[in-house]
Tab-separated table of C-alpha atoms and ligand atoms in Angstrom:
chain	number	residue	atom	x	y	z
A	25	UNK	CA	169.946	29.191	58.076
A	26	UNK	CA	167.714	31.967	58.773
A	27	UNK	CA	167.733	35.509	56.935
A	28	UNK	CA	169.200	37.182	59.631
A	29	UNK	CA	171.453	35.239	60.259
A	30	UNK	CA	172.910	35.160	56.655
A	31	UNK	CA	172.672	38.698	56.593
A	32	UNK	CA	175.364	38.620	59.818
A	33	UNK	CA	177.478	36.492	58.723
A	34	UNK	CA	177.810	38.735	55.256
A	35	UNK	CA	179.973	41.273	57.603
A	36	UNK	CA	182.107	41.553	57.321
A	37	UNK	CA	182.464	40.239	53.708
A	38	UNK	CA	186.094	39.208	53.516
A	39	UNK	CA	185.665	36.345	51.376
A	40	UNK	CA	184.540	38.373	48.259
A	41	UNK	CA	181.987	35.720	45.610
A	42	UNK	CA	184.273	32.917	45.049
A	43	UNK	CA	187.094	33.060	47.630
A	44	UNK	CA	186.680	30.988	50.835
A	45	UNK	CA	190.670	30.980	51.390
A	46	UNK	CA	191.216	34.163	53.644
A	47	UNK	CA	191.064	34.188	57.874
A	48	UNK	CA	188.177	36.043	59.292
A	49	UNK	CA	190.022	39.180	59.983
A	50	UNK	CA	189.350	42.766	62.701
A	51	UNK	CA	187.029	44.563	62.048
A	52	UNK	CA	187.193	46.593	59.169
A	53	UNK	CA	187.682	50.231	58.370
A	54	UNK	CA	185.120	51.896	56.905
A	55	UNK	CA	184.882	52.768	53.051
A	56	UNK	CA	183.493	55.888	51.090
A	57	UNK	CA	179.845	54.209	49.722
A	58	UNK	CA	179.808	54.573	46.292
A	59	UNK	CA	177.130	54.102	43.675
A	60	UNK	CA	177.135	50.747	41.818
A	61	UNK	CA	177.335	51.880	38.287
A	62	UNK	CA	180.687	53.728	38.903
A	63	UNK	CA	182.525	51.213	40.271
A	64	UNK	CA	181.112	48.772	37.726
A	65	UNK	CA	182.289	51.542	35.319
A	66	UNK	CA	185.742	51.250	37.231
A	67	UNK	CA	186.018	47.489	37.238
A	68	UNK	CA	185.069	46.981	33.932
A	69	UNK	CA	188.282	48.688	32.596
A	70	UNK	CA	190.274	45.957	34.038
A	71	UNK	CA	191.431	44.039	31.677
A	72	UNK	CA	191.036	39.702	32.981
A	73	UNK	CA	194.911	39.165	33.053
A	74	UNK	CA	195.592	42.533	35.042
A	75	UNK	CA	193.074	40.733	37.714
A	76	UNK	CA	196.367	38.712	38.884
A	77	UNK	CA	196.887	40.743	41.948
A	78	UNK	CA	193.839	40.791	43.629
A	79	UNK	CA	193.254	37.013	42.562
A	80	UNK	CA	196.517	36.063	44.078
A	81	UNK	CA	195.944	38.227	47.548
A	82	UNK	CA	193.446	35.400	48.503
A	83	UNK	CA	195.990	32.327	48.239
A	84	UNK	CA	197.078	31.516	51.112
A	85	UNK	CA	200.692	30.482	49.515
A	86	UNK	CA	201.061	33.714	47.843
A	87	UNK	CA	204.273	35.073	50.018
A	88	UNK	CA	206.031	32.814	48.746
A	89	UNK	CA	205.199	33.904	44.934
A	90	UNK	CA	206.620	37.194	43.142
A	91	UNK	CA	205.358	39.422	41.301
A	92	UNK	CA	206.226	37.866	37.849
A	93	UNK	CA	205.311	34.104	38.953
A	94	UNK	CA	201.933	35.538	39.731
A	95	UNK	CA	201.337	37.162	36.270
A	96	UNK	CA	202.545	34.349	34.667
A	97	UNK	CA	200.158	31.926	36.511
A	98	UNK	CA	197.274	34.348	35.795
A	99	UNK	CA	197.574	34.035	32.344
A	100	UNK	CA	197.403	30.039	32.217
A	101	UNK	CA	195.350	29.784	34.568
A	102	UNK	CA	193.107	31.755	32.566
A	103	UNK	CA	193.907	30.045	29.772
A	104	UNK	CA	193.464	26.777	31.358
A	105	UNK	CA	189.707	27.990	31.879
A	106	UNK	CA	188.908	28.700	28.804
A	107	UNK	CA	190.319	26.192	26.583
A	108	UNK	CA	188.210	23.912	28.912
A	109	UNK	CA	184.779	26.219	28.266
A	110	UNK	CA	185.405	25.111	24.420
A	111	UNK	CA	186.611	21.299	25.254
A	112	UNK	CA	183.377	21.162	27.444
A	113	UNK	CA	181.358	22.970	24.806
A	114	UNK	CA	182.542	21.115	22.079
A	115	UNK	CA	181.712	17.832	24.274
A	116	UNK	CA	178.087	18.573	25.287
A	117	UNK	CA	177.271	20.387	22.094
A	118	UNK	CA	175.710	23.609	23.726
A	119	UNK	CA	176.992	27.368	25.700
A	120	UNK	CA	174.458	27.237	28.544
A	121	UNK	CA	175.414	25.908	31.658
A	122	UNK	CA	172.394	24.600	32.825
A	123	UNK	CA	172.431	22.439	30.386
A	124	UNK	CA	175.902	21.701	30.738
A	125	UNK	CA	175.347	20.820	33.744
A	126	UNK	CA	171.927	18.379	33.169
A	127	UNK	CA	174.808	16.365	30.587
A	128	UNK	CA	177.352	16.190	32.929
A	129	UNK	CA	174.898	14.363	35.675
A	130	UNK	CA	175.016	17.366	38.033
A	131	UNK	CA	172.609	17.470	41.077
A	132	UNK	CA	172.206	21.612	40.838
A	133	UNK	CA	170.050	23.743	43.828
A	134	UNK	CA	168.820	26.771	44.433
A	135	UNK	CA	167.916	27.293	47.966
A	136	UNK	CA	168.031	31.122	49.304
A	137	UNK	CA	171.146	30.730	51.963
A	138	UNK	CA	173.338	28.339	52.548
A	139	UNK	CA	172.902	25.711	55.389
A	140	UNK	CA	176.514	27.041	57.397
A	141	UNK	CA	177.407	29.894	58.358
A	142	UNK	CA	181.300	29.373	58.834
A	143	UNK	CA	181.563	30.241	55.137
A	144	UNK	CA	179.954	32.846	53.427
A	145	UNK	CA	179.422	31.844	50.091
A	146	UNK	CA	176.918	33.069	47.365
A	147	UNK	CA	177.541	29.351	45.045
A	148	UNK	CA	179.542	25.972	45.630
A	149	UNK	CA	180.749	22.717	44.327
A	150	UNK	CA	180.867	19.369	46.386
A	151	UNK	CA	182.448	16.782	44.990
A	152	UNK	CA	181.339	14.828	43.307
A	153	UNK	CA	178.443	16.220	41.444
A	154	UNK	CA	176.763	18.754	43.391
A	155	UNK	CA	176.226	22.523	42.902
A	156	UNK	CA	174.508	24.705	44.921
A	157	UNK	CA	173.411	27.988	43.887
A	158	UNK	CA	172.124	30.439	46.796
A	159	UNK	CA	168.946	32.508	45.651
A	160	UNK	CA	168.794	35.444	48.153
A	161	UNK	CA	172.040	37.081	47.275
A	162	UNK	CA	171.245	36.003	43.008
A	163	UNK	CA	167.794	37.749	43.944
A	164	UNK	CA	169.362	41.228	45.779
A	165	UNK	CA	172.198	41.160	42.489
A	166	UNK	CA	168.916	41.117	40.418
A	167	UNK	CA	167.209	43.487	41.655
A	168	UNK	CA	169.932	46.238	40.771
A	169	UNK	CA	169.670	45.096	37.541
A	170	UNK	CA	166.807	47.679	37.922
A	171	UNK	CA	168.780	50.821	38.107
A	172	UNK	CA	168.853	52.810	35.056
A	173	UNK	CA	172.546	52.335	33.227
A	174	UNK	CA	173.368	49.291	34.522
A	175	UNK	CA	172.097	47.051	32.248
A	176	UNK	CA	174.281	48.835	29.777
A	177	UNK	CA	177.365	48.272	31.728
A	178	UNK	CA	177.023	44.163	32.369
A	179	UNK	CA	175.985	43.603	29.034
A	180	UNK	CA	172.043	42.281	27.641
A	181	UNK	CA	170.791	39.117	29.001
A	182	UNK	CA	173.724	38.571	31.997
A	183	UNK	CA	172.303	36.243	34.333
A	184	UNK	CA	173.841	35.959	37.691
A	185	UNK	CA	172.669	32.300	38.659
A	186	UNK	CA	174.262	31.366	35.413
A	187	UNK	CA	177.084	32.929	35.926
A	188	UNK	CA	177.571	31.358	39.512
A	189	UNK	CA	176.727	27.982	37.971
A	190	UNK	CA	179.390	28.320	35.252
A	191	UNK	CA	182.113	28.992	38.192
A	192	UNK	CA	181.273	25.979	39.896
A	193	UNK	CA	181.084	23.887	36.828
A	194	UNK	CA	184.597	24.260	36.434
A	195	UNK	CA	185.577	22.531	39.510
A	196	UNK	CA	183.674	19.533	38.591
A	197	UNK	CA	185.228	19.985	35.433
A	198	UNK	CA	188.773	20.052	37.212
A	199	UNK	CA	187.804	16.854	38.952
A	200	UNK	CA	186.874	15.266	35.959
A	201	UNK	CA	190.142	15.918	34.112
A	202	UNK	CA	192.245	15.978	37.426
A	203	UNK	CA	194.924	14.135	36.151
A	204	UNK	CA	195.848	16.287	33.302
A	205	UNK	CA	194.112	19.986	33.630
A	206	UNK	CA	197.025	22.467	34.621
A	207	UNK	CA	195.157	24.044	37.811
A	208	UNK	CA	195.698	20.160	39.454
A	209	UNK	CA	199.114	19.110	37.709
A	210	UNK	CA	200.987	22.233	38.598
A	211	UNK	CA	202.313	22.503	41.636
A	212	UNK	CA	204.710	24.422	44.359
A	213	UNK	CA	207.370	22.946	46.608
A	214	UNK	CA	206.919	23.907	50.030
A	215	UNK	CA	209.691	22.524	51.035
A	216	UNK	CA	212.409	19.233	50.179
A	217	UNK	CA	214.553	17.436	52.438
A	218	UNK	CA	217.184	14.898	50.935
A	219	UNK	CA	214.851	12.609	48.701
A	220	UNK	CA	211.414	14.190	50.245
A	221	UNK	CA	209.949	16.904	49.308
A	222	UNK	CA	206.105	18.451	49.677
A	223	UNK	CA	204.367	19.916	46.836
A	224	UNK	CA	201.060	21.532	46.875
A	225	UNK	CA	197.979	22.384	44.731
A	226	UNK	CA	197.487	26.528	44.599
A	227	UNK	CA	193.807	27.993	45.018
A	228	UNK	CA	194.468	30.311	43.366
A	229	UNK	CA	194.939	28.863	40.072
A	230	UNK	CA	191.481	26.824	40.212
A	231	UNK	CA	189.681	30.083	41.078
A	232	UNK	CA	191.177	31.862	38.618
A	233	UNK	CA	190.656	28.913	35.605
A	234	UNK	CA	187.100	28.964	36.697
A	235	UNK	CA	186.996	32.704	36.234
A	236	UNK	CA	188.099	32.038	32.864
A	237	UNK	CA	185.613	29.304	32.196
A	238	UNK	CA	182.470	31.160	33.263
A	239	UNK	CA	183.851	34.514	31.318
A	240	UNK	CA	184.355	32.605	28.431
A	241	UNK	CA	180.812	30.478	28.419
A	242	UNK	CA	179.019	33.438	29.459
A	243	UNK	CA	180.656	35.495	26.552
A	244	UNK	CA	181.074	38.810	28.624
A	245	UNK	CA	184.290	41.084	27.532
A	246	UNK	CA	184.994	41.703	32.023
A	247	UNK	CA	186.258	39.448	33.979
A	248	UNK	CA	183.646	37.969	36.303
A	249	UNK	CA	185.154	39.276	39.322
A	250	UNK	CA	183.703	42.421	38.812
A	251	UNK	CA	180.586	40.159	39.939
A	252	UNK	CA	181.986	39.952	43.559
A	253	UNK	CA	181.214	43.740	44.090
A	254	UNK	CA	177.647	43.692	42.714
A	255	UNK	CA	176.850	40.579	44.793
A	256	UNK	CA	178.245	41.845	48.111
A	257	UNK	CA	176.472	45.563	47.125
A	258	UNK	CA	173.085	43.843	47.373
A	259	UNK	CA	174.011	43.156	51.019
A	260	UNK	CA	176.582	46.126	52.147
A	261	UNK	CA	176.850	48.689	49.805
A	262	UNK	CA	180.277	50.004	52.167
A	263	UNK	CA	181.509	46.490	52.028
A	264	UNK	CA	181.452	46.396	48.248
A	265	UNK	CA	183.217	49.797	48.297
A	266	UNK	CA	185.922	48.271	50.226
A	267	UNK	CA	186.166	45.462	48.296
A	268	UNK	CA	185.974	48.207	44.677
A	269	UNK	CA	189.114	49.987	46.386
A	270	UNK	CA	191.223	47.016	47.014
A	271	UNK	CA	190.519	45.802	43.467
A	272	UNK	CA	191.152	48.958	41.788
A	273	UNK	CA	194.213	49.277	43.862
A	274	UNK	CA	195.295	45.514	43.117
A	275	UNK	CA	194.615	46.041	39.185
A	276	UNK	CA	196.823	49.837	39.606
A	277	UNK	CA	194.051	51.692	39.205
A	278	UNK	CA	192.765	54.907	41.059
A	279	UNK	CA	189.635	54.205	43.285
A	280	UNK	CA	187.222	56.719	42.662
A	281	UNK	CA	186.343	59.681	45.595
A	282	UNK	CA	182.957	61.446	45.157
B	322	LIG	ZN1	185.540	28.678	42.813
C-alpha cells in the first residue's frame, strides 16, 4: 500500500487503534480540533474500568447487553488481562514485550502501512504467531512526543510500538490458553431452540483483556485507549477530536470547548 493511499483510507477513522468491529459508516460531522495535550489531559482522568462504555460501543452484540452486564464484563475482562501480563511475565522471566515476544516464537514486523486497505489498522495479530506492527502511524505518534508537556502527560520512556506489540501479544496469548482464559470460555446465547442453542465469543471482551495486558506490562496508570486519540491525531487532528468527544461522553465526562 502506498502513502496516499493509507492516508485515505484513515478517513474517516471509525475504527479507532484496536477496533476493527464497526461498519464503515456516512460521512461524519465535523468536530471542534483540539490540541493534543488537552484531550490527553481529558482522557487521562478516566479511570480503566469507567472505559466500559466506549469499549462496549464497538461490539457488535452490544444491544443485546445492559448497562450493568457491560460494567461487569469490563472489570474481568480487565482483570483477565492482567492476571495474564503476570502469568506471562512470571513464565518468560522479563516486562518487555519484545522479548516476550522473541520467547514465545513470534514472527514480529514493522513495515510502514499495512498491505489492505479494507481495514485500517495501526497493529495486528494472525494466528498463529504473527504480529505486525505498522511504522508510519508509530512514527507520526512519535513525533508529537515532541511537543512541550506531553511527555509529562504519557509518562517517561512510553513507547508506542511497544505498546501496540503488547496489545497484540495478548491475542496470541488468548490462543495459547484458549481453552481456559475467560475472554474465550465466556460466552452469550444468541438464541436456543428446544435442545439447540448458539453461543458466541464477544469482541469486546478480548479487546478489552488486551487493554489490560498491555496497561499492565507497560506499567502506565491510563488506560491505553487514550492511545487511539494520539495515533489517529498524527493523521486527522478533527478525527481524533471526534473520537476525544465520544470517549469523554462514553466515560460521562464533559468534552472540552475552546
Ligand atoms: Zn486487539
Amino acid at each position: 500500500m502506498k502513502k496516499e493511499e493509507f492516508q485515505d483510507a484513515l478517513k474517516p477513522i471509525t475504527d479507532g487503534l484496536f477496533g476493527k468491529q464497526r461498519a464503515t459508516r456516512y460521512e461524519r460531522p465535523h468536530f471542534e480540533v483540539r490540541l493534543i495535550e488537552d484531550m490527553v489531559k481529558d482522557l487521562r482522568s478516566i479511570e480503566p474500568v469507567e472505559w466500559y462504555s466506549y469499549a462496549f460501543s464497538r461490539e457488535p452484540l452490544n444491544g443485546k447487553f445492559n448497562e450493568e452486564q457491560r460494567r461487569e464484563w469490563m472489570e474481568k475482562s480487565l482483570a483477565c488481562g492482567r492476571e495474564y501480563a503476570w502469568k506471562i511475565c512470571e513464565k518468560y522471566q522479563t516486562r518487555d514485550p519484545k522479548k516476550m515476544a522473541e520467547a514465545m516464537g513470534m514472527d514480529i514486523s514493522y513495515p510502514e502501512f499495512p498491505e489492505k486497505t479494507d481495514r485500517v489498522l495501526f497493529a495486528e495479530y494472525r494466528v498463529p504467531n504473527k504480529i505486525c506492527i505498522y511504522m508510519d502511524a508509530v512514527k507520526k505518534a512519535e513525533k508529537l512526543f515532541e511537543r512541550p508537556g506531553i511527555l509529562e502527560l504519557l509518562e517517561e520512556g512510553l513507547d508506542v510500538s511497544r505498546l501496540l506489540l503488547a496489545h497484540e501479544l495478548f491475542h496470541c496469548v488468548e490462543e495459547q490458553y484458549k481453552s481456559e482464559i475467560f475472554t474465550k470460555t465466556e460466552k452469550v446465547r444468541l438464541w436456543s431452540l428446544g435442545f439447540l442453542h448458539n453461543d458466541s465469543n464477544v469482541i469486546a471482551f478480548s479487546e478489552i483483556a488486551a487493554m489490560g495486558f498491555a496497561q499492565e506490562i507497560m506499567g502506565i496508570t491510563y488506560s491505553p485507549y487514550v492511545m487511539d486519540v494520539f495515533l489517529v491525531y498524527g493523521y486527522s487532528p478533527e478525527e481524533a477530536s471526534g473520537l476525544y468527544e465520544e470517549m469523554m461522553v462514553c466515560g460521562g465526562r464533559t468534552p472540552r470547548t475552546s
